[in-house]
PDB file of C-alpha atoms in Angstrom:
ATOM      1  CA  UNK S  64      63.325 -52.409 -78.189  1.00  0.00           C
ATOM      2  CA  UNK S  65      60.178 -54.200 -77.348  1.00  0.00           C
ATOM      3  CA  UNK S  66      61.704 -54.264 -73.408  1.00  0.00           C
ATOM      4  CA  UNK S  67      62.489 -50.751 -73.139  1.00  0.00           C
ATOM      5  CA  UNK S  68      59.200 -49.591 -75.057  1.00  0.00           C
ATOM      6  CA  UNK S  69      57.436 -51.881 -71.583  1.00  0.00           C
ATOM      7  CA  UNK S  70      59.890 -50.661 -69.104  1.00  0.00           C
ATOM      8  CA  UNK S  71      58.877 -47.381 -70.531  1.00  0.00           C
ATOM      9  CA  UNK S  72      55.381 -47.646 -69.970  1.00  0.00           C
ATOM     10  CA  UNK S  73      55.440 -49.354 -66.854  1.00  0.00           C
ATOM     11  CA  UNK S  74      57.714 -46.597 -65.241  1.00  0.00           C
ATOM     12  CA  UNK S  75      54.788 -44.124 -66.599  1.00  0.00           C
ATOM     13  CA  UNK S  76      52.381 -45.948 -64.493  1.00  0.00           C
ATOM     14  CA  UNK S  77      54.129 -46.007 -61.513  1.00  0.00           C
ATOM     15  CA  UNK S  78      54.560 -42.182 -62.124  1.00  0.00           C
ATOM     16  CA  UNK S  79      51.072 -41.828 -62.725  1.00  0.00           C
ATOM     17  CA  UNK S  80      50.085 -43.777 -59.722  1.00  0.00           C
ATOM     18  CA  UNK S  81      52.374 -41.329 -57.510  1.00  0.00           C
ATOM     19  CA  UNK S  82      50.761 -38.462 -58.913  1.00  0.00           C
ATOM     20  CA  UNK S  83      47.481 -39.984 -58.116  1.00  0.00           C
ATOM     21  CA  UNK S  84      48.752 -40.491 -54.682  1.00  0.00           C
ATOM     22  CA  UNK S  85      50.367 -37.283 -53.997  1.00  0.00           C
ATOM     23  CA  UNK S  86      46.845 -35.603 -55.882  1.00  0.00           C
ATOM     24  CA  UNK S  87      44.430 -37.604 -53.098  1.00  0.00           C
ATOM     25  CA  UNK S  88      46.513 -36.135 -50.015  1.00  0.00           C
ATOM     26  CA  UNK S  89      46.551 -32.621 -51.437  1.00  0.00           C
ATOM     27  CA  UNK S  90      42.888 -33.147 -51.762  1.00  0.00           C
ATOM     28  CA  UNK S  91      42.226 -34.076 -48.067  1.00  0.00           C
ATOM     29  CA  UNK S  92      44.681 -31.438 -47.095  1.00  0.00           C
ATOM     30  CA  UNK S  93      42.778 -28.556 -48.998  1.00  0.00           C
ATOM     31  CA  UNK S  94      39.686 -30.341 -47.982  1.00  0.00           C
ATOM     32  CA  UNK S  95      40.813 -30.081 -43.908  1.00  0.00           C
ATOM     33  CA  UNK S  96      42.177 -26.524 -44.465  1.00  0.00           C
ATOM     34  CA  UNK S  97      38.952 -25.720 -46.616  1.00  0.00           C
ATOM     35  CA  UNK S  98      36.683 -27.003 -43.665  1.00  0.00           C
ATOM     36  CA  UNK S  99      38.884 -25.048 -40.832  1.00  0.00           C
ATOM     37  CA  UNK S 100      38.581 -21.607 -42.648  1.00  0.00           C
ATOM     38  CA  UNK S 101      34.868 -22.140 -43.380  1.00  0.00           C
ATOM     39  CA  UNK S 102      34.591 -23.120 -39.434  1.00  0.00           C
ATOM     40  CA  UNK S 103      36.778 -19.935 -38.168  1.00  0.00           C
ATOM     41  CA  UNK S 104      34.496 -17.551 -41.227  1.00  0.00           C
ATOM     42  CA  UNK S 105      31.064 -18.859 -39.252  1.00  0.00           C
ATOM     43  CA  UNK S 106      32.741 -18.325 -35.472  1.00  0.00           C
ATOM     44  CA  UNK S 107      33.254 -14.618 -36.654  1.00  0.00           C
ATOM     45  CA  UNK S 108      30.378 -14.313 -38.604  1.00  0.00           C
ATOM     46  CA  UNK S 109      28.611 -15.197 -35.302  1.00  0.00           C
ATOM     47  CA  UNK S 110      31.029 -13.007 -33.018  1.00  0.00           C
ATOM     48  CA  UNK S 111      30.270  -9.958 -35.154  1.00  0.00           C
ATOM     49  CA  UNK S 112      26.428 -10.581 -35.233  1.00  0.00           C
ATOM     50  CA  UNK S 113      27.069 -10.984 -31.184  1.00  0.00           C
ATOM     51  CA  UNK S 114      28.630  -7.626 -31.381  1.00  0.00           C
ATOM     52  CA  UNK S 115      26.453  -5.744 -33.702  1.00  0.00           C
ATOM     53  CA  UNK S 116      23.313  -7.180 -31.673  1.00  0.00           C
ATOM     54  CA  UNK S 117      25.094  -5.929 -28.284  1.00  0.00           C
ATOM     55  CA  UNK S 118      25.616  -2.585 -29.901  1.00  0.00           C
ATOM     56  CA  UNK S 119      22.386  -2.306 -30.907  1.00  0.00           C
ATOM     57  CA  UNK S 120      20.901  -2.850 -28.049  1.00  0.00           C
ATOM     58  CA  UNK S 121      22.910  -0.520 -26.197  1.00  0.00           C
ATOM     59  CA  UNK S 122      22.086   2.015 -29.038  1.00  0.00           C
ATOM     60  CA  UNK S 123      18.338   1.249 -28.111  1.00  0.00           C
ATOM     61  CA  UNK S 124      18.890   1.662 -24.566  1.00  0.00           C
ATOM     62  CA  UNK S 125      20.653   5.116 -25.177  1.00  0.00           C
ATOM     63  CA  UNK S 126      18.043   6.539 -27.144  1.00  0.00           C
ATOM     64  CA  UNK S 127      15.557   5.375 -25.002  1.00  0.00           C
ATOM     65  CA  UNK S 128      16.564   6.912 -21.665  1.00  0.00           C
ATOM     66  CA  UNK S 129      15.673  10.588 -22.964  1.00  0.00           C
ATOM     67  CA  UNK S 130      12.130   9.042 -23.592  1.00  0.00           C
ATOM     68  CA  UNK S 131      11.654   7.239 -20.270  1.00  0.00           C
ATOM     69  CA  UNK S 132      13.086  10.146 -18.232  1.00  0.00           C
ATOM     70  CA  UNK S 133      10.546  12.409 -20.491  1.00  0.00           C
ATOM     71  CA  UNK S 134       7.936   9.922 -19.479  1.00  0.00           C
ATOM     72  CA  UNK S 135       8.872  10.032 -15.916  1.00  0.00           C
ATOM     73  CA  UNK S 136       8.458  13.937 -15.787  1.00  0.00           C
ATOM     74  CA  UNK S 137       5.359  13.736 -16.637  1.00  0.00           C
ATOM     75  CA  UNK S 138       4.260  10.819 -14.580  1.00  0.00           C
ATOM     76  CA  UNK S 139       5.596  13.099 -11.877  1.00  0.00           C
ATOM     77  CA  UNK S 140       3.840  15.910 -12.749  1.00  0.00           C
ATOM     78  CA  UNK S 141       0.678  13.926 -12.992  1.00  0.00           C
ATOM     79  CA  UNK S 142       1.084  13.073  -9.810  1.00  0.00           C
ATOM     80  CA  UNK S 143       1.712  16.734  -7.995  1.00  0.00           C
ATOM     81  CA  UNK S 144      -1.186  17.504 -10.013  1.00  0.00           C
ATOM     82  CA  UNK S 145      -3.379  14.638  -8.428  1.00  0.00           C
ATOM     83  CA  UNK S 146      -1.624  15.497  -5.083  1.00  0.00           C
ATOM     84  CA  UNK S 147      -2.931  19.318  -5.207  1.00  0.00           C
ATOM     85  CA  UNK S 148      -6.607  18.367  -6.132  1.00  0.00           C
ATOM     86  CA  UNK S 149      -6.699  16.188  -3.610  1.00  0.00           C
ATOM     87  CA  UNK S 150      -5.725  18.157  -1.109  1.00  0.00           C
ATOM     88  CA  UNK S 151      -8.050  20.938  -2.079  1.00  0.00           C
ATOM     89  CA  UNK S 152     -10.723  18.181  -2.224  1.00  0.00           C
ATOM     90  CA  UNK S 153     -10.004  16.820   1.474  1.00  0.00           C
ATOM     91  CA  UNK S 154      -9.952  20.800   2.362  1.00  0.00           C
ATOM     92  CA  UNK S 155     -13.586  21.567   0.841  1.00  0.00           C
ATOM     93  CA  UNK S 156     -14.497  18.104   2.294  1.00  0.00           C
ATOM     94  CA  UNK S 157     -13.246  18.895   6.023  1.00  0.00           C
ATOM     95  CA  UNK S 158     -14.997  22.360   5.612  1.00  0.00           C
ATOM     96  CA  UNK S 159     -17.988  21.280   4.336  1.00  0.00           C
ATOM     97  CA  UNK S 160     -17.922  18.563   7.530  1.00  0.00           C
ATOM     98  CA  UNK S 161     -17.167  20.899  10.226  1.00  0.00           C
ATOM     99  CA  UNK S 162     -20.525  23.165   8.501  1.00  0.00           C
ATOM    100  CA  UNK S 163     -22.683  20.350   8.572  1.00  0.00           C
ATOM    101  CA  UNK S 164     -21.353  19.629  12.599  1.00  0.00           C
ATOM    102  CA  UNK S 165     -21.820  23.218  13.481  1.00  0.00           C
ATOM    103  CA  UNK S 166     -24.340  24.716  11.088  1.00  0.00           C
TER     104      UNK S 166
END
């Protein structure tokens, strides 16, 4: 009785020893698995930011062109206006000369 009440608990060891076994490689498995998906979750976490910054920017660039072409309109018209004065300047200046060489 003695013997089998031994064999008995040294069987339940071994057992118990295989589960420990077969528990540590589960653990490294989940552990490798856990540290692949948390690897692939940050490379898309970072591709979307990527994205979302690239379609921002383009958004930016977009709504800015109807501001820089507004801005450009006026530069140009700045411009004609400067144009115009100055040639009525350089007019009243070449009359004013030709006065001073005659008059």
């Amino acid at each position: 009785m003695a013997f089998e009440i031994m064999k008995e608990i040294l069987e339940a060891e071994q057992r118990a020893e295989e589960i420990l076994k077969q528990a540590s490689v589960e653990k490294e498995t989940m552990k490798a698995e856990a540290a692949e998906k948390s690897s692939n979750m940050i490379a898309d976490a970072q591709k979307m930011a990527k994205q979302t910054s690239k379609e921002k920017i383009e958004e930016a660039i977009a709504g800015s062109q109807s501001k820089k072409d507004e801005i450009l309109a006026e530069a140009k018209k700045c411009c004609e206006e400067i144009k115009e004065t100055a040639q009525t300047r350089l007019e009243q200046a070449a009359d004013a000369v030709i006065r001073k060489v005659v008059g």
